[in-house]
């Protein structure tokens, strides 16, 4: 089973602050990490490889330092990485086109795994666009995947209902966070990852379709204000007041 995992390096949004004057997110110095749900995709790939054997290749479009993040996925269990240094300007179409061309260059594959969405831009466009460009079936929002010998069967989270879908191979599957708990690699695995190959393919060696169609005009964050309310009464009274005030805010019903 040849499995390809698309993984994006993102800013750790939990560490991001918003400039109170401009409302722009302060990105300088914010740590980078692999988008959370892409680690779930990686974990699922390992489970499928454990069952059927095969090879896992991680593909990333990102800056040069994304190599360090790819190493984390190699430590988890991927066999090989591919980094496509991102052009200065790229939109969903450019990213999807680069991933599609890289996957074609990798050659034979059975399953492409993506996250349902990245944790920073969260458009959820890349997986479905990729399936379109590769002209292959897709299963989205999978919260459970059973990779059988000749087909994949997945339970998909459609909000108020769960839909079971099956597809022959090759298939692209986007997964949700609920699908599994990504493993933490051991020290030996982290050290071993240094010997696994990471190939670098330039964007223009893959495609000449590098002109973005969508331009991001402005990016504004939503500042979160703390209310600094402290309940000092005894525990029962404080809990009641807390619950009442959360209900008033619409957090609890
Ligand atoms: C330098 C730069 C400039 C940009 N300029 C623009 C712009 O002008 N206009 C604009 O619209 N956007 C711009 N972007 C944003 C960028 O295009 C999006 O981050 C990208 O299209 C992916 O969209 P998303 O994060 O919403 O992915 P989603 O569709 O939410 O991601 C779903 C899944 O697709 C896969 N995936 C997504 N991105 C990648 C990746 N890079 N590598 C590997 N797998 C991936 C992952 O599995 C992920 O879980 C820019 C980004 C960069 C780095």
Coordinates of N, CA and C in Angstrom, one line a residue, residues 160-241:
X160 N -24.8 16.4 11.6 CA -25.9 15.8 12.4 C -26.1 14.3 12.0
X161 N -25.3 13.8 11.1 CA -25.4 12.4 10.7 C -24.0 11.8 10.4
X162 N -23.9 10.5 10.4 CA -22.7 9.9 10.0 C -23.0 9.0 8.7
X163 N -22.2 9.3 7.7 CA -22.4 8.6 6.4 C -21.3 7.6 6.2
X164 N -21.6 6.3 5.9 CA -20.6 5.4 5.6 C -20.4 5.3 4.0
X165 N -19.1 5.5 3.6 CA -18.8 5.6 2.2 C -17.7 4.6 1.9
X166 N -17.7 4.0 0.7 CA -16.6 3.2 0.3 C -16.1 3.5 -1.0
X167 N -14.8 3.2 -1.3 CA -14.2 3.5 -2.6 C -13.2 2.5 -2.9
X168 N -13.0 2.2 -4.2 CA -11.8 1.4 -4.5 C -10.6 2.3 -4.5
X169 N -9.4 1.7 -4.7 CA -8.2 2.5 -4.7 C -7.9 2.9 -6.1
X170 N -7.2 4.0 -6.4 CA -6.7 5.0 -5.4 C -7.8 5.9 -5.0
X171 N -7.7 6.4 -3.7 CA -8.7 7.3 -3.2 C -8.0 8.3 -2.3
X172 N -8.6 9.5 -2.3 CA -8.2 10.6 -1.4 C -9.1 10.7 -0.2
X173 N -8.6 10.7 0.9 CA -9.4 10.7 2.2 C -9.0 11.9 3.0
X174 N -10.0 12.8 3.4 CA -9.7 13.8 4.4 C -10.2 13.3 5.7
X175 N -9.4 13.5 6.8 CA -9.8 13.0 8.1 C -10.1 14.1 9.1
X176 N -10.9 13.7 10.1 CA -11.2 14.7 11.2 C -10.3 14.4 12.4
X177 N -10.3 15.3 13.3 CA -9.5 15.2 14.5 C -9.9 14.0 15.4
X178 N -11.2 13.6 15.3 CA -11.7 12.5 16.1 C -11.2 11.1 15.7
X179 N -10.6 11.0 14.5 CA -10.2 9.7 14.0 C -9.3 8.9 14.8
X180 N -8.4 9.6 15.5 CA -7.4 8.8 16.3 C -6.6 9.8 17.2
X181 N -5.7 9.2 17.9 CA -4.8 10.0 18.8 C -3.4 9.9 18.2
X182 N -2.8 10.9 17.6 CA -1.5 10.8 17.0 C -0.4 10.3 18.1
X183 N 0.5 9.4 17.7 CA 1.5 8.9 18.6 C 2.6 9.9 18.8
X184 N 3.3 9.8 20.0 CA 4.5 10.6 20.2 C 5.6 9.7 19.9
X185 N 6.5 10.1 19.0 CA 7.7 9.3 18.7 C 8.6 9.1 19.8
X186 N 9.3 8.0 19.9 CA 10.3 7.7 20.9 C 11.6 8.5 20.6
X187 N 12.5 8.6 21.5 CA 13.8 9.2 21.2 C 14.5 8.5 20.1
X188 N 14.5 7.2 20.1 CA 15.2 6.4 19.0 C 14.6 6.7 17.7
X189 N 13.2 6.9 17.6 CA 12.6 7.2 16.4 C 13.0 8.6 15.9
X190 N 13.1 9.5 16.9 CA 13.5 10.9 16.5 C 14.9 10.9 15.9
X191 N 15.8 10.2 16.6 CA 17.2 10.1 16.1 C 17.2 9.4 14.7
X192 N 16.4 8.4 14.6 CA 16.4 7.6 13.3 C 15.9 8.4 12.1
X193 N 15.0 9.4 12.4 CA 14.4 10.2 11.4 C 15.5 11.0 10.6
X194 N 16.6 11.3 11.3 CA 17.6 12.0 10.6 C 18.2 11.3 9.4
X195 N 18.1 10.0 9.4 CA 18.6 9.2 8.2 C 17.6 8.9 7.1
X196 N 16.4 9.4 7.3 CA 15.4 9.2 6.3 C 15.4 10.3 5.2
X197 N 15.2 10.0 3.9 CA 15.4 11.1 2.9 C 14.2 12.1 2.9
X198 N 14.6 13.4 2.7 CA 13.7 14.4 2.4 C 14.1 15.0 1.0
X199 N 13.3 14.8 0.0 CA 13.6 15.4 -1.3 C 13.1 16.8 -1.4
X200 N 13.8 17.6 -2.2 CA 13.3 19.0 -2.4 C 13.0 19.2 -3.9
X201 N 11.8 19.5 -4.2 CA 11.5 19.7 -5.6 C 11.0 21.1 -5.8
X202 N 11.6 21.9 -6.7 CA 11.2 23.3 -6.8 C 9.9 23.4 -7.5
X203 N 9.1 24.5 -7.1 CA 7.8 24.6 -7.6 C 7.8 24.7 -9.2
X204 N 8.7 25.5 -9.8 CA 8.7 25.6 -11.2 C 9.1 24.4 -12.0
X205 N 9.8 23.4 -11.2 CA 10.1 22.2 -11.9 C 8.9 21.3 -12.0
X206 N 7.9 21.6 -11.2 CA 6.6 20.7 -11.2 C 5.6 21.3 -12.1
X207 N 5.4 22.6 -12.2 CA 4.3 23.2 -13.0 C 4.7 24.7 -13.3
X208 N 4.1 25.1 -14.4 CA 4.2 26.5 -14.7 C 3.0 27.3 -14.3
X209 N 2.0 26.6 -13.7 CA 0.7 27.1 -13.2 C 0.9 27.8 -11.9
X210 N 1.7 28.8 -11.7 CA 2.0 29.3 -10.4 C 1.4 30.7 -10.1
X211 N 0.5 31.1 -11.0 CA -0.1 32.4 -10.8 C -1.3 32.3 -9.9
X212 N -1.3 32.9 -8.7 CA -2.5 32.8 -7.8 C -3.7 33.5 -8.4
X213 N -4.9 33.1 -8.2 CA -6.1 33.7 -8.7 C -6.8 34.5 -7.5
X214 N -6.4 34.1 -6.3 CA -7.0 34.8 -5.1 C -6.0 35.6 -4.4
X215 N -6.3 36.8 -4.1 CA -5.3 37.6 -3.4 C -5.9 37.9 -2.0
X216 N -5.1 37.7 -1.0 CA -5.6 38.0 0.4 C -5.3 39.5 0.6
X217 N -6.4 40.3 0.8 CA -6.2 41.7 0.9 C -5.8 42.1 2.3
X218 N -6.4 41.4 3.3 CA -6.2 41.8 4.7 C -6.4 40.6 5.6
X219 N -5.7 40.6 6.6 CA -5.8 39.5 7.6 C -6.0 40.1 8.9
X220 N -7.2 39.9 9.6 CA -7.4 40.6 10.9 C -7.7 39.5 11.9
X221 N -7.2 39.6 13.1 CA -7.5 38.7 14.1 C -8.7 39.2 15.0
X222 N -9.2 38.3 15.8 CA -10.3 38.8 16.7 C -9.7 38.7 18.1
X223 N -9.5 40.0 18.7 CA -8.9 40.0 20.0 C -9.8 39.3 21.0
X224 N -9.3 38.5 21.9 CA -10.1 37.9 23.0 C -9.8 38.7 24.3
X225 N -10.8 39.2 24.8 CA -10.7 40.0 26.1 C -11.0 39.1 27.3
X226 N -10.2 39.1 28.3 CA -10.5 38.3 29.5 C -11.5 39.2 30.3
X227 N -12.4 38.6 31.0 CA -13.3 39.4 31.9 C -12.8 39.6 33.3
X228 N -11.9 38.7 33.6 CA -11.2 38.8 35.0 C -12.3 38.8 36.1
X229 N -13.2 38.0 36.0 CA -14.2 37.9 37.1 C -13.7 36.8 38.1
X230 N -13.7 37.1 39.3 CA -13.2 36.1 40.3 C -14.4 35.9 41.3
X231 N -14.7 34.6 41.5 CA -15.8 34.3 42.4 C -15.1 33.9 43.8
X232 N -15.5 34.6 44.8 CA -14.7 34.4 46.1 C -15.6 33.7 47.1
X233 N -16.9 33.4 46.8 CA -17.8 32.8 47.7 C -17.4 31.4 47.9
X234 N -18.2 30.7 48.7 CA -17.9 29.2 48.9 C -18.1 28.5 47.6
X235 N -17.5 27.3 47.5 CA -17.5 26.6 46.2 C -18.8 26.5 45.5
X236 N -19.8 26.0 46.3 CA -21.1 25.7 45.7 C -21.8 27.0 45.1
X237 N -21.7 28.1 45.9 CA -22.2 29.4 45.4 C -21.5 29.9 44.2
X238 N -20.1 29.7 44.2 CA -19.3 30.2 43.1 C -19.6 29.4 41.8
X239 N -19.8 28.1 42.0 CA -20.1 27.3 40.8 C -21.4 27.7 40.2
X240 N -22.4 28.0 41.1 CA -23.7 28.4 40.6 C -23.6 29.7 39.9
X241 N -22.9 30.6 40.5 CA -22.8 31.9 39.8 C -22.0 31.8 38.4

